[in-house]
Structure formats: C-alpha cells, structure tokens
Short mmCIF file of C-alpha atoms in Angstrom, two decimals:
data_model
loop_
_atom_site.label_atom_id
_atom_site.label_comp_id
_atom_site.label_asym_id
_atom_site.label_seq_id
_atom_site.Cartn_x
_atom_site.Cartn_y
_atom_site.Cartn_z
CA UNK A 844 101.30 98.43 123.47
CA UNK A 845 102.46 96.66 120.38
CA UNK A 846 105.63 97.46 119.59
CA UNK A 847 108.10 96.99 116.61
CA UNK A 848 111.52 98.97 117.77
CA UNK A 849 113.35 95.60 117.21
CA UNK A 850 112.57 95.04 113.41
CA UNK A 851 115.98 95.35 111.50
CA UNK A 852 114.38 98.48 109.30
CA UNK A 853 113.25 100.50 112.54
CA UNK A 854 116.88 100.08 113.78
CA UNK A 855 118.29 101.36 110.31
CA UNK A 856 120.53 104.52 111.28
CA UNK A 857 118.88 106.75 108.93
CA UNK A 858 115.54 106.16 109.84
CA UNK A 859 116.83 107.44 113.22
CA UNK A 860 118.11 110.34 111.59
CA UNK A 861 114.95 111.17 109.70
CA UNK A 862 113.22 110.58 113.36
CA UNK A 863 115.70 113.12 114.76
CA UNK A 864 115.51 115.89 112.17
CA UNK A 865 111.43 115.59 112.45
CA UNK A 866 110.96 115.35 116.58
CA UNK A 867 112.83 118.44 117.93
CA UNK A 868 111.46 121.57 118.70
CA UNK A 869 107.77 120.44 118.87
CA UNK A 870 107.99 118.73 115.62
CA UNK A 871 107.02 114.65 115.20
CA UNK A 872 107.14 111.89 112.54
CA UNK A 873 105.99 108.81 112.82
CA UNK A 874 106.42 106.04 110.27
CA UNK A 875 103.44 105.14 108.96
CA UNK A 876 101.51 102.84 106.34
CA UNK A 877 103.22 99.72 104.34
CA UNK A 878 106.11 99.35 106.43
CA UNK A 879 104.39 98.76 109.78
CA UNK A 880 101.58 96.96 108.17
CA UNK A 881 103.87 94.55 106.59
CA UNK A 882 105.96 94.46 110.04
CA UNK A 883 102.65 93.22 111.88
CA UNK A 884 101.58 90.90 109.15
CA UNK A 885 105.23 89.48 109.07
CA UNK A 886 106.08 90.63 105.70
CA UNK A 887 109.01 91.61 104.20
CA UNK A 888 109.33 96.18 104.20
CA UNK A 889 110.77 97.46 101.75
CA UNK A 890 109.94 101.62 101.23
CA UNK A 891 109.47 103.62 104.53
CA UNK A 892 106.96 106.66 104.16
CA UNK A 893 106.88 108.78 107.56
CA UNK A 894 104.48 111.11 108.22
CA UNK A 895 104.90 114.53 109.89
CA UNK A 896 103.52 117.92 111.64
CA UNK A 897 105.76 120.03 110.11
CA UNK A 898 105.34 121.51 106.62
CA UNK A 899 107.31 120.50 103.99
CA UNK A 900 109.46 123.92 103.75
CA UNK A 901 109.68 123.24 107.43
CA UNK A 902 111.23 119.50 106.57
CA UNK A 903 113.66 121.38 103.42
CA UNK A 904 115.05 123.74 105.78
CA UNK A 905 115.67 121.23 108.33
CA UNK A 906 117.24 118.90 105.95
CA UNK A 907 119.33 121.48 104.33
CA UNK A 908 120.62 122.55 107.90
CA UNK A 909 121.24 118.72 108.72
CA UNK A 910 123.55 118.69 105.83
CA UNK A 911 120.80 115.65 104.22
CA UNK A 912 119.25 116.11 100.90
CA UNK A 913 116.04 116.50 100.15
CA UNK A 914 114.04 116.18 96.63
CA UNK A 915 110.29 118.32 96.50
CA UNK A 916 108.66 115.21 95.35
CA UNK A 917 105.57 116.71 95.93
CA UNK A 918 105.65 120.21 97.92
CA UNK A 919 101.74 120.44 96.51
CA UNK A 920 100.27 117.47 98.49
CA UNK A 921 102.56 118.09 101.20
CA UNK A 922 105.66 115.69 100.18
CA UNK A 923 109.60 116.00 100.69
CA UNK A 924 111.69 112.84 99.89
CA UNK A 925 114.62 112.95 102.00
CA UNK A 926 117.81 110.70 101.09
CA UNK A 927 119.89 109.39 103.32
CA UNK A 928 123.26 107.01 102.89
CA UNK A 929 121.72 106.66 99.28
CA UNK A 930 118.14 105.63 100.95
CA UNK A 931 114.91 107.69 100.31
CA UNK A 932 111.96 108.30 102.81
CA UNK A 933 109.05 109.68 101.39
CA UNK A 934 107.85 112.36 104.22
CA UNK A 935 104.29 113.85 104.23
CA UNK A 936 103.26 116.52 106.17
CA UNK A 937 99.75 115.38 108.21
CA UNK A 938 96.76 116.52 106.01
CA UNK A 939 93.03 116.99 106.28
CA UNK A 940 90.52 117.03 103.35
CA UNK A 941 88.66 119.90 102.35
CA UNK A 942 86.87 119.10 98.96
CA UNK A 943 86.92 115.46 96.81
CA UNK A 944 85.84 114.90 93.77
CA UNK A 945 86.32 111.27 93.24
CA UNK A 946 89.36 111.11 91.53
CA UNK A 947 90.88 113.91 93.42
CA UNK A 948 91.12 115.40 96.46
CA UNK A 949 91.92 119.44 97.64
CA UNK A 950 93.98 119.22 101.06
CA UNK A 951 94.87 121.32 103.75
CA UNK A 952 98.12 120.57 105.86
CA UNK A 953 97.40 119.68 109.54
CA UNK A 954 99.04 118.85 112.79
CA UNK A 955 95.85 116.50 113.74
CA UNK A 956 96.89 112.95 113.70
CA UNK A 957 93.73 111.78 114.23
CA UNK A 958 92.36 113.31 111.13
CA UNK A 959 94.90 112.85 108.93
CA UNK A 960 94.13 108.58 109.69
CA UNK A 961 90.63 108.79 109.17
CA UNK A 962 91.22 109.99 106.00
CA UNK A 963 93.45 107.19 104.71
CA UNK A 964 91.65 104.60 103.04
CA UNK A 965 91.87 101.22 104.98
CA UNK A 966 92.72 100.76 108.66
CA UNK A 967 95.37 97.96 107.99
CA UNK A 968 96.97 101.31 106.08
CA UNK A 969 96.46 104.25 108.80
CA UNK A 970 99.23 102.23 111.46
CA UNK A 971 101.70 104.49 112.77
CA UNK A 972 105.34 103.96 114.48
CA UNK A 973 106.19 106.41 116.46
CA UNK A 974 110.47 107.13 116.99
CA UNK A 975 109.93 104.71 120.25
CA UNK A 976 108.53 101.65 117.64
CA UNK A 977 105.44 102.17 119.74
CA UNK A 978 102.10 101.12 117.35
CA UNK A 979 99.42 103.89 117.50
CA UNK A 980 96.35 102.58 116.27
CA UNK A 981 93.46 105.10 115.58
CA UNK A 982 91.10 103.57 113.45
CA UNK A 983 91.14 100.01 114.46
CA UNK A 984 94.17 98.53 112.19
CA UNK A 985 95.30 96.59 114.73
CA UNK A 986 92.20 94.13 115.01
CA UNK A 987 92.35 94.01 111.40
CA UNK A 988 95.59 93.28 111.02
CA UNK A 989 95.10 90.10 113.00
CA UNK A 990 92.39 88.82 110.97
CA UNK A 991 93.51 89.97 108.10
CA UNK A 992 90.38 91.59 107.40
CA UNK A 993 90.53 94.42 105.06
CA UNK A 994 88.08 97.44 105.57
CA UNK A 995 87.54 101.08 105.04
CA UNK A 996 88.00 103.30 107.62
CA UNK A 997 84.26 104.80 109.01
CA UNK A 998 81.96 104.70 106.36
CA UNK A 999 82.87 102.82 103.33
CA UNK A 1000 80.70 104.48 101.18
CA UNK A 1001 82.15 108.03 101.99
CA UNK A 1002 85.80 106.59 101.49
CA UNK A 1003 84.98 104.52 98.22
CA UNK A 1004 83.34 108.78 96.92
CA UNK A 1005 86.61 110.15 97.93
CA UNK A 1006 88.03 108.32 95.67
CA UNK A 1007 86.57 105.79 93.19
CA UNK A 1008 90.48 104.16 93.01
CA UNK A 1009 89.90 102.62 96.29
CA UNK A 1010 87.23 100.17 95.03
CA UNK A 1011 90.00 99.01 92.94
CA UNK A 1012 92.55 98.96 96.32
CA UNK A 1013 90.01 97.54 98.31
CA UNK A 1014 90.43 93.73 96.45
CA UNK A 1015 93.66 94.48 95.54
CA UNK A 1016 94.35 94.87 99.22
CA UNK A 1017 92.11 91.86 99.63
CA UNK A 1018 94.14 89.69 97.14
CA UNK A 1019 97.46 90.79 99.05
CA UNK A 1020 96.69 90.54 102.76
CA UNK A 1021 93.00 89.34 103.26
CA UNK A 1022 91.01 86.02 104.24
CA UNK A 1023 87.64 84.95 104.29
CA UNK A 1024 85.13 86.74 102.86
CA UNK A 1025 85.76 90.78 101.90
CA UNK A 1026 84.22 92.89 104.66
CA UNK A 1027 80.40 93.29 103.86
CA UNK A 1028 80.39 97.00 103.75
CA UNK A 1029 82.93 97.09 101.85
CA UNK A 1030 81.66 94.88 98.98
CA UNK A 1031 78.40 96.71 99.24
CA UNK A 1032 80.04 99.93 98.75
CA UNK A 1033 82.21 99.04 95.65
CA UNK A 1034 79.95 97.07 94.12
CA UNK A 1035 77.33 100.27 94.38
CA UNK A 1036 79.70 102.74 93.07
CA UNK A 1037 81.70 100.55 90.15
CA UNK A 1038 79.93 102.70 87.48
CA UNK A 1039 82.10 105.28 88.57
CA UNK A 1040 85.14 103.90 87.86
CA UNK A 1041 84.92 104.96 84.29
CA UNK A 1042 85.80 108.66 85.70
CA UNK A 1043 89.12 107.55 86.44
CA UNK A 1044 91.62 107.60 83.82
CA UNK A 1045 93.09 105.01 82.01
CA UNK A 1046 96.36 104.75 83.72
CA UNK A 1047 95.12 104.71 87.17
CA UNK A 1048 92.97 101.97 86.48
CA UNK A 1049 95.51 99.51 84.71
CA UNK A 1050 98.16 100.71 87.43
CA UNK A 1051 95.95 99.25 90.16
CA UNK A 1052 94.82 96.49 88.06
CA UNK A 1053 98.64 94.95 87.43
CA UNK A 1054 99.14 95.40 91.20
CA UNK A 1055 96.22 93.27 91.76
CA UNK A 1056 96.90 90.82 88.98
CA UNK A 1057 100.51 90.55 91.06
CA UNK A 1058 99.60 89.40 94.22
CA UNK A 1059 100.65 85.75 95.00
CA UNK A 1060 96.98 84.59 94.62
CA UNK A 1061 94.51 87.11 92.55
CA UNK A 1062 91.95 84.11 92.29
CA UNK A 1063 89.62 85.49 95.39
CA UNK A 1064 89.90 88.89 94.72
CA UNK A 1065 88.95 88.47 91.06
CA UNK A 1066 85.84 86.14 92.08
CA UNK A 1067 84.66 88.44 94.06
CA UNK A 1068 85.08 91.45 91.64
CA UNK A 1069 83.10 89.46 89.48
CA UNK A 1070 80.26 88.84 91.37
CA UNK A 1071 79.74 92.26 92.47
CA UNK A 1072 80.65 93.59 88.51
CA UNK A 1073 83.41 95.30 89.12
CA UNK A 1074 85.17 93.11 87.04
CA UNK A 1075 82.98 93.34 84.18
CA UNK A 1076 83.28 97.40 84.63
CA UNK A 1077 86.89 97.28 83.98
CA UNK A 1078 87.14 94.18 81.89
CA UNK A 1079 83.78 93.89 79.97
CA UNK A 1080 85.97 91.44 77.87
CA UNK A 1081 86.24 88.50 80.50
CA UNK A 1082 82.54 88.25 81.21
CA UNK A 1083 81.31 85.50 78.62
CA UNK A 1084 85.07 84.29 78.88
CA UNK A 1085 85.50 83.54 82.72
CA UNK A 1086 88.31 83.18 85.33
CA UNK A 1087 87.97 79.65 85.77
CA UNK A 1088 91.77 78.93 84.74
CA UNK A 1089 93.32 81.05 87.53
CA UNK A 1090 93.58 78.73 89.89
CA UNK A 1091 95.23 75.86 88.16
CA UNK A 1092 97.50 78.89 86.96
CA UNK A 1093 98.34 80.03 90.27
CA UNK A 1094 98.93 76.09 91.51
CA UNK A 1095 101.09 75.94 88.25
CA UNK A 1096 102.98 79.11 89.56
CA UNK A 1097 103.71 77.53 92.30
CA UNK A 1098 104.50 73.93 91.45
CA UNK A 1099 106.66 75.00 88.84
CA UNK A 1100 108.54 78.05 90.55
CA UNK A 1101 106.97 80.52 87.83
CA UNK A 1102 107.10 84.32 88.87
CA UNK A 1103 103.91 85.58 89.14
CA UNK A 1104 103.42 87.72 85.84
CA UNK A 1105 100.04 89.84 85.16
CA UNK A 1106 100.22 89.85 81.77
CA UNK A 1107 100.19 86.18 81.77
CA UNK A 1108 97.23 86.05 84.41
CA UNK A 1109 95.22 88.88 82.11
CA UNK A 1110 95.98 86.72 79.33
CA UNK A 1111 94.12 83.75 80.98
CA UNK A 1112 90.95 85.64 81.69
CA UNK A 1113 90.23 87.07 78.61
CA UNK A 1114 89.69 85.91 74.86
CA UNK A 1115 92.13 85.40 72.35
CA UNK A 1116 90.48 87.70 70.17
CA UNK A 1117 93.16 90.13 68.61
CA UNK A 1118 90.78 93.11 67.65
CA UNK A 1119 88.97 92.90 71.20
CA UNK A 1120 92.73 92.90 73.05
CA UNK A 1121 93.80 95.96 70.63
CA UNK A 1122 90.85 97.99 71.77
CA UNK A 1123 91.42 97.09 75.41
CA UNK A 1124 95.35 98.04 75.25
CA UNK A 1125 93.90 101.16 73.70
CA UNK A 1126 91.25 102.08 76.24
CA UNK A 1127 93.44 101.02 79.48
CA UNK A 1128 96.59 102.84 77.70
CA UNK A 1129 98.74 99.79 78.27
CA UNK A 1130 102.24 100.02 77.66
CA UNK A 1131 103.48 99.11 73.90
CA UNK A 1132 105.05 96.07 75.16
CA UNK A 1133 102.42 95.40 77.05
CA UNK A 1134 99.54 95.65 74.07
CA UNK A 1135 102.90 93.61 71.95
CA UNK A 1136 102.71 90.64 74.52
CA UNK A 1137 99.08 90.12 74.40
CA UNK A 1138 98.88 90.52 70.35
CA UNK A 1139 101.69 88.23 70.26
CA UNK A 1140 99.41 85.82 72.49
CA UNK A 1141 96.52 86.11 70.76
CA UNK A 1142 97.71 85.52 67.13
CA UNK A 1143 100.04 82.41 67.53
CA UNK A 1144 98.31 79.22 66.71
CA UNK A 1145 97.31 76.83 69.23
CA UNK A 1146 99.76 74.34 69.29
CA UNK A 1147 99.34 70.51 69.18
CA UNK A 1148 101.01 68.95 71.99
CA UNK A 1149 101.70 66.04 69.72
CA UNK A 1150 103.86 67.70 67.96
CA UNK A 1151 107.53 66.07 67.34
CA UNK A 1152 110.86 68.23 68.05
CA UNK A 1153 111.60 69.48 64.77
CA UNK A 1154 107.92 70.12 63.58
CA UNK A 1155 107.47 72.55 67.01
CA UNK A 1156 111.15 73.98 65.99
CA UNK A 1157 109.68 75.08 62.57
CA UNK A 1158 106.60 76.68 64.24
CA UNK A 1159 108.60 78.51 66.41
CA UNK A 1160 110.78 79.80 63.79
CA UNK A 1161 107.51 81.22 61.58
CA UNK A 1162 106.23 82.46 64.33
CA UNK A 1163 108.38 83.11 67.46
CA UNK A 1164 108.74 81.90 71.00
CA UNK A 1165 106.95 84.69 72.56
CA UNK A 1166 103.00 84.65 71.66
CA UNK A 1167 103.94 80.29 71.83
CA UNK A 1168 105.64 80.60 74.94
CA UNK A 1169 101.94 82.20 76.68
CA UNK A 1170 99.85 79.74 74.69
CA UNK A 1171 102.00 76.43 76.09
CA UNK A 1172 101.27 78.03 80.04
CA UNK A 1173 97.95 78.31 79.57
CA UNK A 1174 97.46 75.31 77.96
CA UNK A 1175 99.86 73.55 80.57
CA UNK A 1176 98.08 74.98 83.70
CA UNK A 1177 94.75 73.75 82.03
CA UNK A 1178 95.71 70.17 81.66
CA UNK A 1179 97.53 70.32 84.97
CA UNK A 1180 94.19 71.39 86.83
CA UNK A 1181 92.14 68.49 84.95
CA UNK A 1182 95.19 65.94 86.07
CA UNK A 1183 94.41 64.54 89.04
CA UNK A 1184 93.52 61.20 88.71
CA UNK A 1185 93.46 61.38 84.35
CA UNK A 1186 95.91 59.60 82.74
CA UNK A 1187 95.38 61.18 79.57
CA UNK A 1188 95.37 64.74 81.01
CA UNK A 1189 98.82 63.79 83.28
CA UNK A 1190 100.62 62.87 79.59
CA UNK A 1191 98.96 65.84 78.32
CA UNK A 1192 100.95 67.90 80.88
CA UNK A 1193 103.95 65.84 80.36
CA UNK A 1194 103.91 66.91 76.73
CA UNK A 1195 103.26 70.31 77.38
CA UNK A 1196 106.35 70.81 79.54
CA UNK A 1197 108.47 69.45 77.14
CA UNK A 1198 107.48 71.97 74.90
CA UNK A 1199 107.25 75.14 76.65
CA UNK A 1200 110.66 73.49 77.71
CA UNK A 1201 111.88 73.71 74.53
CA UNK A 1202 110.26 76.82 73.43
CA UNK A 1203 112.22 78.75 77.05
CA UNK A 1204 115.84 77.47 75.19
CA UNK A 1205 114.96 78.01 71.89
CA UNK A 1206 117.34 80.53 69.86
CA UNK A 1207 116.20 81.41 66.48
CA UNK A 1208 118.68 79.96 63.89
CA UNK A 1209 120.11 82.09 60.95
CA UNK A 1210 119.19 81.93 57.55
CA UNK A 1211 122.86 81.28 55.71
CA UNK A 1212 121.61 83.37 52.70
CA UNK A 1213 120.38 87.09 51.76
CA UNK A 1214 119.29 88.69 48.86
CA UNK A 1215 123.03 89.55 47.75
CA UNK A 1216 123.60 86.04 47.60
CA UNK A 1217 120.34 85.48 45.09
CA UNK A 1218 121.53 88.42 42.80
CA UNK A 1219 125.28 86.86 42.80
CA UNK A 1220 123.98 84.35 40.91
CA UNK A 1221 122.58 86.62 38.05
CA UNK A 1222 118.89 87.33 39.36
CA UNK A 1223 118.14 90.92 38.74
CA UNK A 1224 117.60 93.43 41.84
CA UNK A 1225 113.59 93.18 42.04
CA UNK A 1226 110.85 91.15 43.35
CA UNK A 1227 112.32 88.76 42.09
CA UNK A 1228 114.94 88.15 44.72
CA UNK A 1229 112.26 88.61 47.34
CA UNK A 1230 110.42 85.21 45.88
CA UNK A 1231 113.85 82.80 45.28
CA UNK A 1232 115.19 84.13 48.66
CA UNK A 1233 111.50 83.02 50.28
CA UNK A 1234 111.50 80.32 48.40
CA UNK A 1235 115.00 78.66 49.36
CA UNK A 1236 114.28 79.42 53.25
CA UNK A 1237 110.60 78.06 53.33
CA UNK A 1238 113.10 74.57 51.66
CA UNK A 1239 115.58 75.18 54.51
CA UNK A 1240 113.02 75.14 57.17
CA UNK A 1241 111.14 72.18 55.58
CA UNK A 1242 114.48 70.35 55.77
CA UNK A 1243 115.10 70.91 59.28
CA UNK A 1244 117.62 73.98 59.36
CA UNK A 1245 119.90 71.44 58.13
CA UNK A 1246 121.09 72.58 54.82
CA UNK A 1247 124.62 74.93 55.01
CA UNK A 1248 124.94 77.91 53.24
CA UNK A 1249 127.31 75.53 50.85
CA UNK A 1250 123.94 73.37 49.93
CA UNK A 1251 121.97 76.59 49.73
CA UNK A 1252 123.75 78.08 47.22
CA UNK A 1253 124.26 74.78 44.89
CA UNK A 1254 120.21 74.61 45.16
CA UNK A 1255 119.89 77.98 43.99
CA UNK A 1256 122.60 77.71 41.56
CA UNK A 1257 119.88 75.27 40.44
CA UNK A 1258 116.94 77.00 40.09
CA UNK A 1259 118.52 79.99 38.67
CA UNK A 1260 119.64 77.60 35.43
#
C-alpha cells in the first residue's frame, strides 16, 4: 500500500482537523485529486480538496459545532470550503451523475466512493488519501502515475461527452505531467469530438487554454492538438501560421530564466495581424489587458537589431516598451534556435539581448514642455499649440532627449518670432 502520511502537507494540523470533523460518527473524507497526484509525481501541493460522505449541511453543522468556519462555496454541487488557521480546504460531498449535457452535468450526492471516481475525468485525478495517508486507487491512477501516462477513466469517449472541457484537460494534463505519446484512446476520442468544443463558452475555453499555454513545456501538447485539429478548432488563426517557434521559446525560457508567460507563447503561434487578434480577444472573451498585450504586440514595428542605442531609445519612446518588449523575445528565441553552429545567427542573438536588455530598463523620459509653455510665449489657445508643441518634441527626440527645458524654450522663443 502506497502511502504518503509523511509528506509535510498530510502532517499539517488542520488537515488533521478537517480529517477529524469528517471521520466520526460514520462519516469519512479522504483527500483527494491534485494534492496526492502531485505527492506521487514528486511535485510541489499547494490547495488540498477532500472529499466526503456527508452532505454539505452535514459538513456546516459540524464545522459550526467545531467552532471552524465554513464558506457555502458551492452547497449546489455539493461544496463547503472550510478555513482553518487562515487555510481553506475545499470539501465535496461524494457525487454520482444523473444527466450530462456536455458542458454540464445534473448530480446526485452519494456515499459510493467507487462511483464518485469513475466519474472524475482522468485516473492520475481520481487518487485518494485516506486520514491514515493510505493511497486508494480505484481506477488505475497508480500505474499511471508511474508512467506518467495520462488517460480517461473507462471509456474515453463517454468521459470526453460528459464534458467537451476535458478534451481541452486531457493535453493540458498531457503538457503538465505526461510522456511519450498521449494515450491512443484518448487522442481518438478528442480528436472525434473537437467540433464540439464550440458549445462551450468562451471563458471556459481560454481558462483551460492559459493553463495549458502555462505548463513548463506546452510544445508536445500543442503538436499533438494540432495534428488531431483541436488546435485549429480553438485557434483557427495558427493553422497557416504554425508552432514551429515554441521550442526555441521554451529553450529560451529556460536558458535565460524567463517565467513562463501564455500570452507570450500565444503570441508566438499566431499572426501579427491586428484585426485577426481583435476578433480572437473578442470571441475567446480575453481579458482587456489581455486583448491590450497582444494589440500592443501586433502593431509595434519589427525592429532592426542593428539598431544603435539612441535610435532604439527613440523607437521606444514613439512607441513604448511593451508591444517592443514581445517582438525582441520572439525575435531572440528565433535566432537563438537557428544558432547553433551560425555565426551570423549567434551575433544576431547577441544583438537582440542587448536590446530587449535595454528595452526591460527603459523609463520613458519627460517632455520639459506643455502647451502652457507654447501659449506663454504669445501663441493663441487652439490647434495651434497642438502643432508647435508636436513640433518642438518630434526636435527633442531627434536630438536625443538632450535638449533642457532652458533650450526648449529659446527654440520656441524662435519660431514663435
């Protein structure tokens, strides 16, 4: 029996607590899901979810006589969060399914644990610790676990119509914790059901996207999505632009201690084309900044890597860092993945660096003068103003930043004679 009573968050004094409030009088919760798969994979846990035979009113009145709070995260689907010492644990009463429709399902609480694994999605995710730290596998997790094989529990094709999400969490899953090749049924059944997918909404879709687009390494996962067109039923814009810069992006990641970002990794798999990436923020309801980053991105020039310091410091300053700052990474990992044995390519790189170098300090300097300023020295309030004041800061970025406000003022003392 596989146990895991001696990982630091089993031996966490409120877990205990939660285990004691659930186990007496013919009650039991066992931890189940992320945490133990992570334990067993040897990854770091970070939110404990237990799952119980008592009803959630059962787990409020407990709580409340316990003297531990409780929040009805979600009575409906059977869910009480309890918090204790400041720490939350999601608890779930045991449930079995009575109707899905795809995107939803209509559940009835249960005390069967066997049910309520079979239907989870994937085995590596239907793992439960009981309050011993004793591993009860039901559906086979534990073989999968070990070689990191990610697969539906029983019939794929029943758990992908459950719930046309899970073809999305079956390569995310993939891109977190699998190796090799997907499991065949499972690529079969996602890849026969992806035209479903566009009965989910919006939200779901680009939540599990970003998730996927997170994981350490995508690259696989989106490979494979793209052979079986899931990809292209999600993304229709990558499929005459590719994924063929991901992995130079992810061995840039890692060379140069970059966090993985998904915004970054979205950026490198689709075009640069500002009306197509406005209709995709629309139709995936990304998040204003979001749909700002990749606008940003996709209307900054491309920038020469030849450029000299202060010629790249006046680009920056019409234009900004941020859309630049995207551009230089892509074009960086690019070069970096063509390096290997090109000179040209490895100065390419060089050059790059020292740009998206300088782009990561840059601060935006201030124009000395404003519009009070240009009337001061007898233009009239107007458009007027608008054109000298344009006028004497296109001259002060020309020069360099360098002229002071002093030198500003004598030139438009100038041109106001």
């Amino acid at each position: 029996m596989t146990n895991l009573g001696n990982e630091a968050w089993f031996k966490d004094p409120a877990l205990a607590r939660v285990f004691s409030l659930l186990n007496a009088d013919g009650g039991e919760g066992r931890v189940v899901g992320g945490a133990v798969r992570n334990s067993l994979m040897g990854l770091a846990v970070s939110d404990i979810d237990v799952a119980t035979t008592l009803t959630p009113e059962q787990v409020i009145e407990r709580a409340a006589a316990a003297g531990i709070k409780s929040v009805p995260t979600g009575v409906a689907h059977g869910t009480v969060t309890l918090v204790i010492d400041g720490k939350p644990f999601e608890v779930t009463t045991l449930r079995a399914d009575l109707e899905t429709d795809g995107r939803r399902a209509k559940v009835a609480f249960s005390s069967d644990w066997q049910t309520d694994a079979e239907r989870r999605d994937l085995t590596i995710n239907a793992l439960y610790v009981d309050a011993k730290g004793d591993v009860i596998d039901l559906v086979g997790g534990l073989a999968d676990i070990e070689k990191r094989n990610i697969r539906f529990i029983g019939d794929a094709p029943t758990r992908v119509a459950e719930d046309y999400l899970r073809i999305l969490r079956f390569f995310r899953f993939f891109a977190c914790y699998g190796t090799g090749r997907p499991d065949a049924d499972g690529l079969r059944a996602c890849a026969s059901a992806r035209s479903k997918l566009k009965t989910l909404s919006a939200e779901r879709v680009w939540s599990e996207l970003r998730k996927l687009l997170s994981a350490e390494d995508p690259g696989r996962a989106l490979l494979w999505m793209r052979q079986v067109g899931v990809l292209t039923e999600i993304l229709p814009e990558t499929e005459k632009w590719g994924i063929d810069t991901i992995p130079a992006l992810i061995d840039t990641e890692r060379a140069l201690d970059w966090r993985p970002d998904p915004l970054l990794r979205l950026a490198a798999i689709v075009p640069p084309d500002t009306e197509r990436l406005e209709k995709m923020a629309s139709r995936l309801k990304l998040a204003n900044a979001e749909a700002a980053y990749l606008k940003a991105w996709s209307k900054r020039p491309v920038v020469n890597d030849e450029l000299s310091s202060s010629a790249f410091a006046r680009l920056l300053y019409r234009y900004g860092a941020d859309g630049i700052k995207t551009r230089l990474k892509l074009a960086l990992a690019t070069a970096r993945g063509k390096a290997e044995g090109d000179m040209q390519e490895m100065a390419r790189s060089a050059r790059l660096g020292n740009l998206l170098n300088h782009a990561e300090s840059w601060k935006k300097p201030q124009f000395p003068i404003n519009g009070g300023d240009v009337m001061d020295a007898g233009v009239a309030a107007g458009k007027r103003v608008g054109e000298m004041l344009s006028s004497l800061e296109d001259f002060w970025v020309e020069q360099n930043f360098s002229p002071d406000r002093a030198a500003l003022l004598a030139r438009l003392k100038d041109l106001t004679r």
